[in-house]
Amino acid sequence: MAKMTCAEAIREALRQEMERDDRVFIIGEDVGQFGGCFGVTGNLFSQYGEERVRDTPISETAIVGAAVGAAAVGMRPVAELMFNDFLTVAMDQVVNQAAKMRYMFGGKATVPMTLRMPYGGGISAAAQHSQSLEAWMTHVPGVKVVMPSTPEDYAGLLIASIRDENPVMFFENKVLYGMEGEVPEKIEPIPFGKAKIHREGDDVTVVALGGMVPQALSAAEVLAGEGISVEVLDPRTLVPLDVEAIKTSVAKTNRLVVVHEAVKRSGFGAEIAAIVADECFDDLDAPIKRVGALNVPIPFNPILEQYVVPNADRIAKVIKEIL
């Protein structure tokens, strides 16, 4: 095992897959000599050259469109958008082309494309560079949605994404890029649809997405000092979703809180809450609670941003409301 940041784990996963399969290439703005907007692609340009680490113009439409076309003819592109907010510019390529091509060609065409996208607040990047748009993608049949929270999971799930025969939306939390953790020297793919229990507990289940996992763990640690036992579950992938792991946890704790950085209204937490209400109603001893960002654009001002985005204190407060 080696200690890496999440950003380093992503880069190492890319390197290992590019070494293993010469169909894998990277495409995006400033991914080459500059090393990526957040430094994630680093020195891959010097290792693999401009043919496999391709800088593009500032055009998300072109980036994703080129990736879709390359994937359809047998390549395995890893496209990077600087911010998930700019997914809006490439929605036709993702929703009407990548997501539907395999179905509309009767399985004769596949689109093994990975779209890497930094998301979330925490760095005062303001309203157009700080959104969390994963719920949009979960509503589109034909794409898979991945949202890791640890260096090991970033690495293993990225390799699984690159090897998958379908388009994968790979969401990367900007604040977590610098978080360190252990990563195997030879990274193995982590299967989609397998949740991880980061902390076991008996009183309440907290299902936390992506960047909210560390916040949920911090809340659980504080509440443990008050005699409250919190189970923290990380789905890791939203499509496919490990429904059985969530149901098993709720059957044990009889309470559920869902936490995500996206705005609370119509966030993916509503989908998880609906599933549990439908399939685990008799296990519940309290109403299901959701924690998400306030329904406002993310402010540039760091104090206001901290107020809008969920944190450990807000999670702990909501947990106490149902005990």
PDB file of C-alpha atoms in Angstrom:
ATOM      1  CA  MET A   1       0.000   0.000   0.000  1.00  0.00           C
ATOM      2  CA  ALA A   2       1.135   3.544  -0.717  1.00  0.00           C
ATOM      3  CA  LYS A   3      -0.117   6.799   0.781  1.00  0.00           C
ATOM      4  CA  MET A   4      -1.621   9.089  -1.865  1.00  0.00           C
ATOM      5  CA  THR A   5      -3.977  12.018  -2.119  1.00  0.00           C
ATOM      6  CA  CYS A   6      -7.203  11.534  -4.053  1.00  0.00           C
ATOM      7  CA  ALA A   7      -5.708  13.526  -6.942  1.00  0.00           C
ATOM      8  CA  GLU A   8      -2.609  11.335  -6.981  1.00  0.00           C
ATOM      9  CA  ALA A   9      -4.739   8.183  -6.826  1.00  0.00           C
ATOM     10  CA  ILE A  10      -6.720   9.317  -9.877  1.00  0.00           C
ATOM     11  CA  ARG A  11      -3.493  10.044 -11.762  1.00  0.00           C
ATOM     12  CA  GLU A  12      -2.010   6.667 -10.843  1.00  0.00           C
ATOM     13  CA  ALA A  13      -5.188   4.881 -11.971  1.00  0.00           C
ATOM     14  CA  LEU A  14      -5.004   6.733 -15.290  1.00  0.00           C
ATOM     15  CA  ARG A  15      -1.333   5.848 -15.672  1.00  0.00           C
ATOM     16  CA  GLN A  16      -1.902   2.155 -14.964  1.00  0.00           C
ATOM     17  CA  GLU A  17      -4.779   1.925 -17.428  1.00  0.00           C
ATOM     18  CA  MET A  18      -2.881   3.830 -20.129  1.00  0.00           C
ATOM     19  CA  GLU A  19       0.020   1.448 -19.630  1.00  0.00           C
ATOM     20  CA  ARG A  20      -2.261  -1.591 -19.798  1.00  0.00           C
ATOM     21  CA  ASP A  21      -4.445  -0.562 -22.746  1.00  0.00           C
ATOM     22  CA  ASP A  22      -3.253   1.684 -25.578  1.00  0.00           C
ATOM     23  CA  ARG A  23      -6.881   2.511 -26.461  1.00  0.00           C
ATOM     24  CA  VAL A  24      -7.115   4.665 -23.325  1.00  0.00           C
ATOM     25  CA  PHE A  25      -6.447   8.360 -23.862  1.00  0.00           C
ATOM     26  CA  ILE A  26      -7.181  11.631 -22.029  1.00  0.00           C
ATOM     27  CA  ILE A  27      -8.872  14.641 -23.584  1.00  0.00           C
ATOM     28  CA  GLY A  28      -9.796  18.010 -22.111  1.00  0.00           C
ATOM     29  CA  GLU A  29      -8.807  21.604 -21.459  1.00  0.00           C
ATOM     30  CA  ASP A  30      -5.277  22.039 -20.050  1.00  0.00           C
ATOM     31  CA  VAL A  31      -4.892  18.321 -19.296  1.00  0.00           C
ATOM     32  CA  GLY A  32      -1.565  18.206 -21.166  1.00  0.00           C
ATOM     33  CA  GLN A  33       1.484  20.358 -20.437  1.00  0.00           C
ATOM     34  CA  PHE A  34      -0.342  22.318 -17.736  1.00  0.00           C
ATOM     35  CA  GLY A  35      -1.238  19.085 -15.925  1.00  0.00           C
ATOM     36  CA  GLY A  36      -4.935  19.799 -15.414  1.00  0.00           C
ATOM     37  CA  CYS A  37      -6.835  22.634 -13.770  1.00  0.00           C
ATOM     38  CA  PHE A  38      -6.387  20.959 -10.359  1.00  0.00           C
ATOM     39  CA  GLY A  39      -3.095  19.242 -11.254  1.00  0.00           C
ATOM     40  CA  VAL A  40      -4.686  15.810 -11.500  1.00  0.00           C
ATOM     41  CA  THR A  41      -3.211  14.706 -14.842  1.00  0.00           C
ATOM     42  CA  GLY A  42       0.184  15.995 -13.706  1.00  0.00           C
ATOM     43  CA  ASN A  43       3.088  14.579 -15.719  1.00  0.00           C
ATOM     44  CA  LEU A  44       1.072  12.149 -17.857  1.00  0.00           C
ATOM     45  CA  PHE A  45       1.669  14.380 -20.885  1.00  0.00           C
ATOM     46  CA  SER A  46       5.442  13.944 -20.582  1.00  0.00           C
ATOM     47  CA  GLN A  47       4.991  10.184 -20.257  1.00  0.00           C
ATOM     48  CA  TYR A  48       2.489   9.542 -23.051  1.00  0.00           C
ATOM     49  CA  GLY A  49       2.701  12.558 -25.342  1.00  0.00           C
ATOM     50  CA  GLU A  50       0.128  14.680 -27.116  1.00  0.00           C
ATOM     51  CA  GLU A  51      -1.468  11.754 -28.962  1.00  0.00           C
ATOM     52  CA  ARG A  52      -2.776  10.239 -25.720  1.00  0.00           C
ATOM     53  CA  VAL A  53      -3.030  13.331 -23.501  1.00  0.00           C
ATOM     54  CA  ARG A  54      -4.865  15.750 -25.759  1.00  0.00           C
ATOM     55  CA  ASP A  55      -5.366  19.415 -24.981  1.00  0.00           C
ATOM     56  CA  THR A  56      -8.524  20.907 -26.472  1.00  0.00           C
ATOM     57  CA  PRO A  57     -10.025  24.319 -27.127  1.00  0.00           C
ATOM     58  CA  ILE A  58     -12.438  25.739 -24.548  1.00  0.00           C
ATOM     59  CA  SER A  59     -15.409  23.786 -25.857  1.00  0.00           C
ATOM     60  CA  GLU A  60     -17.121  21.179 -23.696  1.00  0.00           C
ATOM     61  CA  THR A  61     -19.344  20.366 -26.659  1.00  0.00           C
ATOM     62  CA  ALA A  62     -16.260  19.382 -28.654  1.00  0.00           C
ATOM     63  CA  ILE A  63     -14.591  17.539 -25.773  1.00  0.00           C
ATOM     64  CA  VAL A  64     -17.550  15.295 -25.017  1.00  0.00           C
ATOM     65  CA  GLY A  65     -18.604  14.962 -28.646  1.00  0.00           C
ATOM     66  CA  ALA A  66     -15.113  13.805 -29.635  1.00  0.00           C
ATOM     67  CA  ALA A  67     -15.050  11.369 -26.720  1.00  0.00           C
ATOM     68  CA  VAL A  68     -18.408   9.882 -27.715  1.00  0.00           C
ATOM     69  CA  GLY A  69     -17.261   9.410 -31.293  1.00  0.00           C
ATOM     70  CA  ALA A  70     -13.924   7.912 -30.273  1.00  0.00           C
ATOM     71  CA  ALA A  71     -15.618   5.494 -27.871  1.00  0.00           C
ATOM     72  CA  ALA A  72     -18.110   4.405 -30.530  1.00  0.00           C
ATOM     73  CA  VAL A  73     -15.271   3.327 -32.845  1.00  0.00           C
ATOM     74  CA  GLY A  74     -13.345   1.345 -30.233  1.00  0.00           C
ATOM     75  CA  MET A  75     -11.258   3.761 -28.162  1.00  0.00           C
ATOM     76  CA  ARG A  76     -11.604   4.284 -24.390  1.00  0.00           C
ATOM     77  CA  PRO A  77     -11.480   8.047 -23.867  1.00  0.00           C
ATOM     78  CA  VAL A  78     -11.256   9.669 -20.455  1.00  0.00           C
ATOM     79  CA  ALA A  79     -12.625  13.169 -20.972  1.00  0.00           C
ATOM     80  CA  GLU A  80     -12.170  15.872 -18.335  1.00  0.00           C
ATOM     81  CA  LEU A  81     -14.390  18.864 -17.777  1.00  0.00           C
ATOM     82  CA  MET A  82     -12.774  21.530 -15.586  1.00  0.00           C
ATOM     83  CA  PHE A  83     -15.983  21.815 -13.549  1.00  0.00           C
ATOM     84  CA  ASN A  84     -19.142  19.735 -13.568  1.00  0.00           C
ATOM     85  CA  ASP A  85     -21.046  23.000 -14.025  1.00  0.00           C
ATOM     86  CA  PHE A  86     -19.939  22.990 -17.682  1.00  0.00           C
ATOM     87  CA  LEU A  87     -21.742  19.719 -18.233  1.00  0.00           C
ATOM     88  CA  THR A  88     -24.607  22.023 -19.175  1.00  0.00           C
ATOM     89  CA  VAL A  89     -22.761  22.912 -22.391  1.00  0.00           C
ATOM     90  CA  ALA A  90     -22.438  19.245 -23.392  1.00  0.00           C
ATOM     91  CA  MET A  91     -25.832  17.895 -22.348  1.00  0.00           C
ATOM     92  CA  ASP A  92     -26.884  16.874 -25.858  1.00  0.00           C
ATOM     93  CA  GLN A  93     -23.700  14.848 -26.345  1.00  0.00           C
ATOM     94  CA  VAL A  94     -24.194  13.068 -23.006  1.00  0.00           C
ATOM     95  CA  VAL A  95     -27.985  12.711 -22.787  1.00  0.00           C
ATOM     96  CA  ASN A  96     -29.037  12.264 -26.413  1.00  0.00           C
ATOM     97  CA  GLN A  97     -25.934  10.609 -27.858  1.00  0.00           C
ATOM     98  CA  ALA A  98     -23.718   8.770 -25.343  1.00  0.00           C
ATOM     99  CA  ALA A  99     -26.586   7.550 -23.161  1.00  0.00           C
ATOM    100  CA  LYS A 100     -28.732   6.267 -26.020  1.00  0.00           C
ATOM    101  CA  MET A 101     -26.331   5.046 -28.687  1.00  0.00           C
ATOM    102  CA  ARG A 102     -25.972   1.466 -27.427  1.00  0.00           C
ATOM    103  CA  TYR A 103     -29.738   1.038 -27.127  1.00  0.00           C
ATOM    104  CA  MET A 104     -30.579   2.660 -30.460  1.00  0.00           C
ATOM    105  CA  PHE A 105     -28.005   0.509 -32.311  1.00  0.00           C
ATOM    106  CA  GLY A 106     -29.387  -2.667 -30.770  1.00  0.00           C
ATOM    107  CA  GLY A 107     -26.210  -3.312 -28.796  1.00  0.00           C
ATOM    108  CA  LYS A 108     -23.999  -3.244 -31.888  1.00  0.00           C
ATOM    109  CA  ALA A 109     -22.307  -0.048 -30.710  1.00  0.00           C
ATOM    110  CA  THR A 110     -20.946   0.667 -27.247  1.00  0.00           C
ATOM    111  CA  VAL A 111     -19.723   3.911 -25.728  1.00  0.00           C
ATOM    112  CA  PRO A 112     -16.950   3.076 -23.200  1.00  0.00           C
ATOM    113  CA  MET A 113     -16.350   6.705 -22.266  1.00  0.00           C
ATOM    114  CA  THR A 114     -15.463   8.115 -18.845  1.00  0.00           C
ATOM    115  CA  LEU A 115     -16.298  11.740 -18.119  1.00  0.00           C
ATOM    116  CA  ARG A 116     -14.341  13.119 -15.132  1.00  0.00           C
ATOM    117  CA  MET A 117     -15.878  16.177 -13.477  1.00  0.00           C
ATOM    118  CA  PRO A 118     -14.842  18.128 -10.357  1.00  0.00           C
ATOM    119  CA  TYR A 119     -17.876  19.214  -8.350  1.00  0.00           C
ATOM    120  CA  GLY A 120     -18.863  21.030  -5.187  1.00  0.00           C
ATOM    121  CA  GLY A 121     -17.959  24.113  -3.204  1.00  0.00           C
ATOM    122  CA  GLY A 122     -15.384  24.830  -0.556  1.00  0.00           C
ATOM    123  CA  ILE A 123     -12.879  26.836  -2.607  1.00  0.00           C
ATOM    124  CA  SER A 124     -14.814  30.085  -3.208  1.00  0.00           C
ATOM    125  CA  ALA A 125     -15.206  29.374  -6.910  1.00  0.00           C
ATOM    126  CA  ALA A 126     -18.650  31.032  -6.913  1.00  0.00           C
ATOM    127  CA  ALA A 127     -22.005  30.063  -8.360  1.00  0.00           C
ATOM    128  CA  GLN A 128     -20.957  28.895 -11.844  1.00  0.00           C
ATOM    129  CA  HIS A 129     -18.089  26.686 -10.636  1.00  0.00           C
ATOM    130  CA  SER A 130     -19.381  25.149  -7.387  1.00  0.00           C
ATOM    131  CA  GLN A 131     -22.506  23.135  -8.131  1.00  0.00           C
ATOM    132  CA  SER A 132     -23.108  19.425  -7.492  1.00  0.00           C
ATOM    133  CA  LEU A 133     -25.093  18.114 -10.454  1.00  0.00           C
ATOM    134  CA  GLU A 134     -24.964  14.358  -9.971  1.00  0.00           C
ATOM    135  CA  ALA A 135     -28.740  14.025  -9.585  1.00  0.00           C
ATOM    136  CA  TRP A 136     -29.247  15.264 -13.158  1.00  0.00           C
ATOM    137  CA  MET A 137     -27.218  12.337 -14.486  1.00  0.00           C
ATOM    138  CA  THR A 138     -28.945   9.702 -12.352  1.00  0.00           C
ATOM    139  CA  HIS A 139     -32.176  10.592 -14.170  1.00  0.00           C
ATOM    140  CA  VAL A 140     -30.757   9.569 -17.560  1.00  0.00           C
ATOM    141  CA  PRO A 141     -31.045   5.861 -18.497  1.00  0.00           C
ATOM    142  CA  GLY A 142     -27.912   4.603 -20.201  1.00  0.00           C
ATOM    143  CA  VAL A 143     -25.200   6.257 -18.089  1.00  0.00           C
ATOM    144  CA  LYS A 144     -23.568   5.149 -14.864  1.00  0.00           C
ATOM    145  CA  VAL A 145     -22.817   7.597 -12.062  1.00  0.00           C
ATOM    146  CA  VAL A 146     -19.816   7.247  -9.742  1.00  0.00           C
ATOM    147  CA  MET A 147     -19.087   9.382  -6.664  1.00  0.00           C
ATOM    148  CA  PRO A 148     -16.102   8.174  -4.582  1.00  0.00           C
ATOM    149  CA  SER A 149     -14.870   9.592  -1.275  1.00  0.00           C
ATOM    150  CA  THR A 150     -11.435   8.049  -0.561  1.00  0.00           C
ATOM    151  CA  PRO A 151      -8.181   7.750  -2.525  1.00  0.00           C
ATOM    152  CA  GLU A 152      -8.537   3.960  -2.778  1.00  0.00           C
ATOM    153  CA  ASP A 153     -12.086   4.267  -4.091  1.00  0.00           C
ATOM    154  CA  TYR A 154     -11.175   7.012  -6.543  1.00  0.00           C
ATOM    155  CA  ALA A 155      -8.481   4.764  -8.006  1.00  0.00           C
ATOM    156  CA  GLY A 156     -10.401   1.489  -8.092  1.00  0.00           C
ATOM    157  CA  LEU A 157     -13.646   2.991  -9.325  1.00  0.00           C
ATOM    158  CA  LEU A 158     -11.882   4.988 -12.039  1.00  0.00           C
ATOM    159  CA  ILE A 159     -10.302   1.811 -13.398  1.00  0.00           C
ATOM    160  CA  ALA A 160     -13.711   0.111 -13.315  1.00  0.00           C
ATOM    161  CA  SER A 161     -15.161   3.122 -15.153  1.00  0.00           C
ATOM    162  CA  ILE A 162     -12.553   3.038 -17.907  1.00  0.00           C
ATOM    163  CA  ARG A 163     -13.105  -0.694 -18.452  1.00  0.00           C
ATOM    164  CA  ASP A 164     -16.896  -0.420 -18.467  1.00  0.00           C
ATOM    165  CA  GLU A 165     -18.681  -0.656 -21.828  1.00  0.00           C
ATOM    166  CA  ASN A 166     -21.036   2.219 -20.984  1.00  0.00           C
ATOM    167  CA  PRO A 167     -20.592   5.972 -20.503  1.00  0.00           C
ATOM    168  CA  VAL A 168     -19.644   6.718 -16.905  1.00  0.00           C
ATOM    169  CA  MET A 169     -20.108  10.079 -15.175  1.00  0.00           C
ATOM    170  CA  PHE A 170     -17.234  10.231 -12.683  1.00  0.00           C
ATOM    171  CA  PHE A 171     -17.750  12.982 -10.094  1.00  0.00           C
ATOM    172  CA  GLU A 172     -14.689  14.203  -8.174  1.00  0.00           C
ATOM    173  CA  ASN A 173     -15.014  16.405  -5.105  1.00  0.00           C
ATOM    174  CA  LYS A 174     -12.630  19.368  -5.310  1.00  0.00           C
ATOM    175  CA  VAL A 175     -12.067  19.590  -1.542  1.00  0.00           C
ATOM    176  CA  LEU A 176     -11.157  15.889  -1.385  1.00  0.00           C
ATOM    177  CA  TYR A 177      -8.389  16.160  -3.991  1.00  0.00           C
ATOM    178  CA  GLY A 178      -5.859  16.809  -1.219  1.00  0.00           C
ATOM    179  CA  MET A 179      -7.136  14.157   1.223  1.00  0.00           C
ATOM    180  CA  GLU A 180      -4.644  11.350   1.847  1.00  0.00           C
ATOM    181  CA  GLY A 181      -5.243   7.630   2.216  1.00  0.00           C
ATOM    182  CA  GLU A 182      -3.824   4.193   1.457  1.00  0.00           C
ATOM    183  CA  VAL A 183      -3.944   2.926  -2.134  1.00  0.00           C
ATOM    184  CA  PRO A 184      -2.763  -0.510  -3.333  1.00  0.00           C
ATOM    185  CA  GLU A 185       0.346  -0.409  -5.519  1.00  0.00           C
ATOM    186  CA  LYS A 186      -1.472  -2.490  -8.133  1.00  0.00           C
ATOM    187  CA  ILE A 187      -4.914  -0.935  -8.330  1.00  0.00           C
ATOM    188  CA  GLU A 188      -7.771  -3.346  -8.953  1.00  0.00           C
ATOM    189  CA  PRO A 189     -11.178  -2.284 -10.263  1.00  0.00           C
ATOM    190  CA  ILE A 190     -13.873  -1.860  -7.609  1.00  0.00           C
ATOM    191  CA  PRO A 191     -17.229  -3.283  -8.743  1.00  0.00           C
ATOM    192  CA  PHE A 192     -20.059  -0.816  -9.268  1.00  0.00           C
ATOM    193  CA  GLY A 193     -23.110  -1.097  -7.031  1.00  0.00           C
ATOM    194  CA  LYS A 194     -21.206  -2.081  -3.872  1.00  0.00           C
ATOM    195  CA  ALA A 195     -21.582   0.349  -0.955  1.00  0.00           C
ATOM    196  CA  LYS A 196     -18.986   0.738   1.803  1.00  0.00           C
ATOM    197  CA  ILE A 197     -19.676   1.012   5.522  1.00  0.00           C
ATOM    198  CA  HIS A 198     -17.129   3.519   6.825  1.00  0.00           C
ATOM    199  CA  ARG A 199     -18.351   3.329  10.408  1.00  0.00           C
ATOM    200  CA  GLU A 200     -20.724   0.836  12.015  1.00  0.00           C
ATOM    201  CA  GLY A 201     -23.458   2.000  14.355  1.00  0.00           C
ATOM    202  CA  ASP A 202     -26.774   1.022  15.896  1.00  0.00           C
ATOM    203  CA  ASP A 203     -28.880   4.166  16.379  1.00  0.00           C
ATOM    204  CA  VAL A 204     -29.105   5.801  12.948  1.00  0.00           C
ATOM    205  CA  THR A 205     -27.916   5.228   9.380  1.00  0.00           C
ATOM    206  CA  VAL A 206     -26.332   8.151   7.568  1.00  0.00           C
ATOM    207  CA  VAL A 207     -26.037   7.623   3.819  1.00  0.00           C
ATOM    208  CA  ALA A 208     -23.469  10.194   2.705  1.00  0.00           C
ATOM    209  CA  LEU A 209     -22.467  10.956  -0.883  1.00  0.00           C
ATOM    210  CA  GLY A 210     -18.947  11.819  -2.028  1.00  0.00           C
ATOM    211  CA  GLY A 211     -17.526  14.845  -0.258  1.00  0.00           C
ATOM    212  CA  MET A 212     -20.057  14.563   2.549  1.00  0.00           C
ATOM    213  CA  VAL A 213     -18.608  11.261   3.799  1.00  0.00           C
ATOM    214  CA  PRO A 214     -15.830  12.945   5.850  1.00  0.00           C
ATOM    215  CA  GLN A 215     -18.393  15.409   7.239  1.00  0.00           C
ATOM    216  CA  ALA A 216     -20.690  12.547   8.250  1.00  0.00           C
ATOM    217  CA  LEU A 217     -17.792  10.726   9.893  1.00  0.00           C
ATOM    218  CA  SER A 218     -16.891  13.877  11.839  1.00  0.00           C
ATOM    219  CA  ALA A 219     -20.496  14.207  13.014  1.00  0.00           C
ATOM    220  CA  ALA A 220     -20.529  10.546  14.030  1.00  0.00           C
ATOM    221  CA  GLU A 221     -17.355  10.988  16.052  1.00  0.00           C
ATOM    222  CA  VAL A 222     -18.803  13.958  17.944  1.00  0.00           C
ATOM    223  CA  LEU A 223     -22.092  12.174  18.604  1.00  0.00           C
ATOM    224  CA  ALA A 224     -20.279   9.076  19.852  1.00  0.00           C
ATOM    225  CA  GLY A 225     -19.121  11.206  22.764  1.00  0.00           C
ATOM    226  CA  GLU A 226     -22.794  11.782  23.581  1.00  0.00           C
ATOM    227  CA  GLY A 227     -23.630   8.081  23.465  1.00  0.00           C
ATOM    228  CA  ILE A 228     -25.167   8.141  19.965  1.00  0.00           C
ATOM    229  CA  SER A 229     -24.039   5.351  17.639  1.00  0.00           C
ATOM    230  CA  VAL A 230     -24.037   6.400  13.960  1.00  0.00           C
ATOM    231  CA  GLU A 231     -23.567   4.091  10.995  1.00  0.00           C
ATOM    232  CA  VAL A 232     -22.030   5.885   7.983  1.00  0.00           C
ATOM    233  CA  LEU A 233     -22.696   4.285   4.601  1.00  0.00           C
ATOM    234  CA  ASP A 234     -21.099   5.466   1.349  1.00  0.00           C
ATOM    235  CA  PRO A 235     -22.922   4.228  -1.792  1.00  0.00           C
ATOM    236  CA  ARG A 236     -19.825   4.982  -3.916  1.00  0.00           C
ATOM    237  CA  THR A 237     -21.918   4.590  -7.070  1.00  0.00           C
ATOM    238  CA  LEU A 238     -25.372   6.114  -7.514  1.00  0.00           C
ATOM    239  CA  VAL A 239     -26.111   4.229 -10.724  1.00  0.00           C
ATOM    240  CA  PRO A 240     -26.086   1.353 -10.028  1.00  0.00           C
ATOM    241  CA  LEU A 241     -27.126   1.880  -6.400  1.00  0.00           C
ATOM    242  CA  ASP A 242     -26.549  -0.714  -3.685  1.00  0.00           C
ATOM    243  CA  VAL A 243     -30.122  -0.714  -2.418  1.00  0.00           C
ATOM    244  CA  GLU A 244     -29.658  -3.905  -0.409  1.00  0.00           C
ATOM    245  CA  ALA A 245     -26.826  -2.422   1.665  1.00  0.00           C
ATOM    246  CA  ILE A 246     -28.966   0.607   2.512  1.00  0.00           C
ATOM    247  CA  LYS A 247     -31.978  -1.568   3.415  1.00  0.00           C
ATOM    248  CA  THR A 248     -29.834  -3.821   5.604  1.00  0.00           C
ATOM    249  CA  SER A 249     -28.427  -0.849   7.484  1.00  0.00           C
ATOM    250  CA  VAL A 250     -31.840   0.765   8.003  1.00  0.00           C
ATOM    251  CA  ALA A 251     -33.262  -2.557   9.233  1.00  0.00           C
ATOM    252  CA  LYS A 252     -30.552  -2.490  11.924  1.00  0.00           C
ATOM    253  CA  THR A 253     -30.748   1.167  13.001  1.00  0.00           C
ATOM    254  CA  ASN A 254     -34.421   1.966  12.191  1.00  0.00           C
ATOM    255  CA  ARG A 255     -33.534   5.533  11.233  1.00  0.00           C
ATOM    256  CA  LEU A 256     -32.164   7.195   8.113  1.00  0.00           C
ATOM    257  CA  VAL A 257     -30.475  10.499   7.289  1.00  0.00           C
ATOM    258  CA  VAL A 258     -29.258  11.131   3.724  1.00  0.00           C
ATOM    259  CA  VAL A 259     -26.564  13.757   3.143  1.00  0.00           C
ATOM    260  CA  HIS A 260     -25.322  15.308  -0.092  1.00  0.00           C
ATOM    261  CA  GLU A 261     -23.666  18.565  -1.097  1.00  0.00           C
ATOM    262  CA  ALA A 262     -26.162  19.207  -3.889  1.00  0.00           C
ATOM    263  CA  VAL A 263     -29.143  21.384  -3.050  1.00  0.00           C
ATOM    264  CA  LYS A 264     -31.679  19.493  -0.959  1.00  0.00           C
ATOM    265  CA  ARG A 265     -34.581  20.092  -3.347  1.00  0.00           C
ATOM    266  CA  SER A 266     -34.802  17.173  -5.820  1.00  0.00           C
ATOM    267  CA  GLY A 267     -31.337  15.940  -4.844  1.00  0.00           C
ATOM    268  CA  PHE A 268     -30.452  12.243  -5.032  1.00  0.00           C
ATOM    269  CA  GLY A 269     -31.284  11.960  -1.347  1.00  0.00           C
ATOM    270  CA  ALA A 270     -34.950  12.169  -2.326  1.00  0.00           C
ATOM    271  CA  GLU A 271     -34.542   9.024  -4.445  1.00  0.00           C
ATOM    272  CA  ILE A 272     -32.888   7.135  -1.583  1.00  0.00           C
ATOM    273  CA  ALA A 273     -35.577   8.338   0.823  1.00  0.00           C
ATOM    274  CA  ALA A 274     -38.326   7.200  -1.562  1.00  0.00           C
ATOM    275  CA  ILE A 275     -36.789   3.745  -1.944  1.00  0.00           C
ATOM    276  CA  VAL A 276     -36.497   3.269   1.812  1.00  0.00           C
ATOM    277  CA  ALA A 277     -40.012   4.586   2.471  1.00  0.00           C
ATOM    278  CA  ASP A 278     -41.362   2.201  -0.156  1.00  0.00           C
ATOM    279  CA  GLU A 279     -39.382  -0.913   0.738  1.00  0.00           C
ATOM    280  CA  CYS A 280     -38.457  -0.496   4.423  1.00  0.00           C
ATOM    281  CA  PHE A 281     -41.439   1.371   5.885  1.00  0.00           C
ATOM    282  CA  ASP A 282     -41.974  -1.124   8.724  1.00  0.00           C
ATOM    283  CA  ASP A 283     -38.323  -0.817   9.766  1.00  0.00           C
ATOM    284  CA  LEU A 284     -38.530   2.943  10.341  1.00  0.00           C
ATOM    285  CA  ASP A 285     -39.017   4.365  13.831  1.00  0.00           C
ATOM    286  CA  ALA A 286     -38.724   8.011  12.731  1.00  0.00           C
ATOM    287  CA  PRO A 287     -39.179  10.155   9.625  1.00  0.00           C
ATOM    288  CA  ILE A 288     -36.425  10.017   7.011  1.00  0.00           C
ATOM    289  CA  LYS A 289     -34.367  13.202   7.015  1.00  0.00           C
ATOM    290  CA  ARG A 290     -32.374  14.794   4.190  1.00  0.00           C
ATOM    291  CA  VAL A 291     -29.449  17.196   4.507  1.00  0.00           C
ATOM    292  CA  GLY A 292     -28.351  19.201   1.479  1.00  0.00           C
ATOM    293  CA  ALA A 293     -27.236  22.637   0.413  1.00  0.00           C
ATOM    294  CA  LEU A 294     -29.702  25.496   0.684  1.00  0.00           C
ATOM    295  CA  ASN A 295     -31.736  26.231  -2.442  1.00  0.00           C
ATOM    296  CA  VAL A 296     -29.613  29.181  -3.547  1.00  0.00           C
ATOM    297  CA  PRO A 297     -26.665  29.646  -5.934  1.00  0.00           C
ATOM    298  CA  ILE A 298     -23.376  28.881  -4.161  1.00  0.00           C
ATOM    299  CA  PRO A 299     -21.936  32.206  -2.937  1.00  0.00           C
ATOM    300  CA  PHE A 300     -18.398  33.396  -3.654  1.00  0.00           C
ATOM    301  CA  ASN A 301     -18.044  34.803  -0.122  1.00  0.00           C
ATOM    302  CA  PRO A 302     -16.421  31.987   1.923  1.00  0.00           C
ATOM    303  CA  ILE A 303     -18.506  32.677   5.045  1.00  0.00           C
ATOM    304  CA  LEU A 304     -21.744  32.553   3.064  1.00  0.00           C
ATOM    305  CA  GLU A 305     -20.528  29.472   1.183  1.00  0.00           C
ATOM    306  CA  GLN A 306     -19.915  27.663   4.470  1.00  0.00           C
ATOM    307  CA  TYR A 307     -23.433  28.599   5.559  1.00  0.00           C
ATOM    308  CA  VAL A 308     -25.017  27.219   2.374  1.00  0.00           C
ATOM    309  CA  VAL A 309     -23.125  23.911   2.092  1.00  0.00           C
ATOM    310  CA  PRO A 310     -23.796  21.126   4.654  1.00  0.00           C
ATOM    311  CA  ASN A 311     -21.236  20.410   7.333  1.00  0.00           C
ATOM    312  CA  ALA A 312     -20.719  18.088  10.319  1.00  0.00           C
ATOM    313  CA  ASP A 313     -22.590  20.363  12.741  1.00  0.00           C
ATOM    314  CA  ARG A 314     -25.681  20.475  10.546  1.00  0.00           C
ATOM    315  CA  ILE A 315     -25.590  16.694  10.071  1.00  0.00           C
ATOM    316  CA  ALA A 316     -25.325  16.130  13.831  1.00  0.00           C
ATOM    317  CA  LYS A 317     -28.226  18.481  14.477  1.00  0.00           C
ATOM    318  CA  VAL A 318     -30.510  16.653  12.048  1.00  0.00           C
ATOM    319  CA  ILE A 319     -29.524  13.266  13.516  1.00  0.00           C
ATOM    320  CA  LYS A 320     -30.558  14.452  16.970  1.00  0.00           C
ATOM    321  CA  GLU A 321     -33.942  15.513  15.636  1.00  0.00           C
ATOM    322  CA  ILE A 322     -34.971  11.898  14.981  1.00  0.00           C
ATOM    323  CA  LEU A 323     -33.594  10.280  18.145  1.00  0.00           C
TER     324      LEU A 323
END
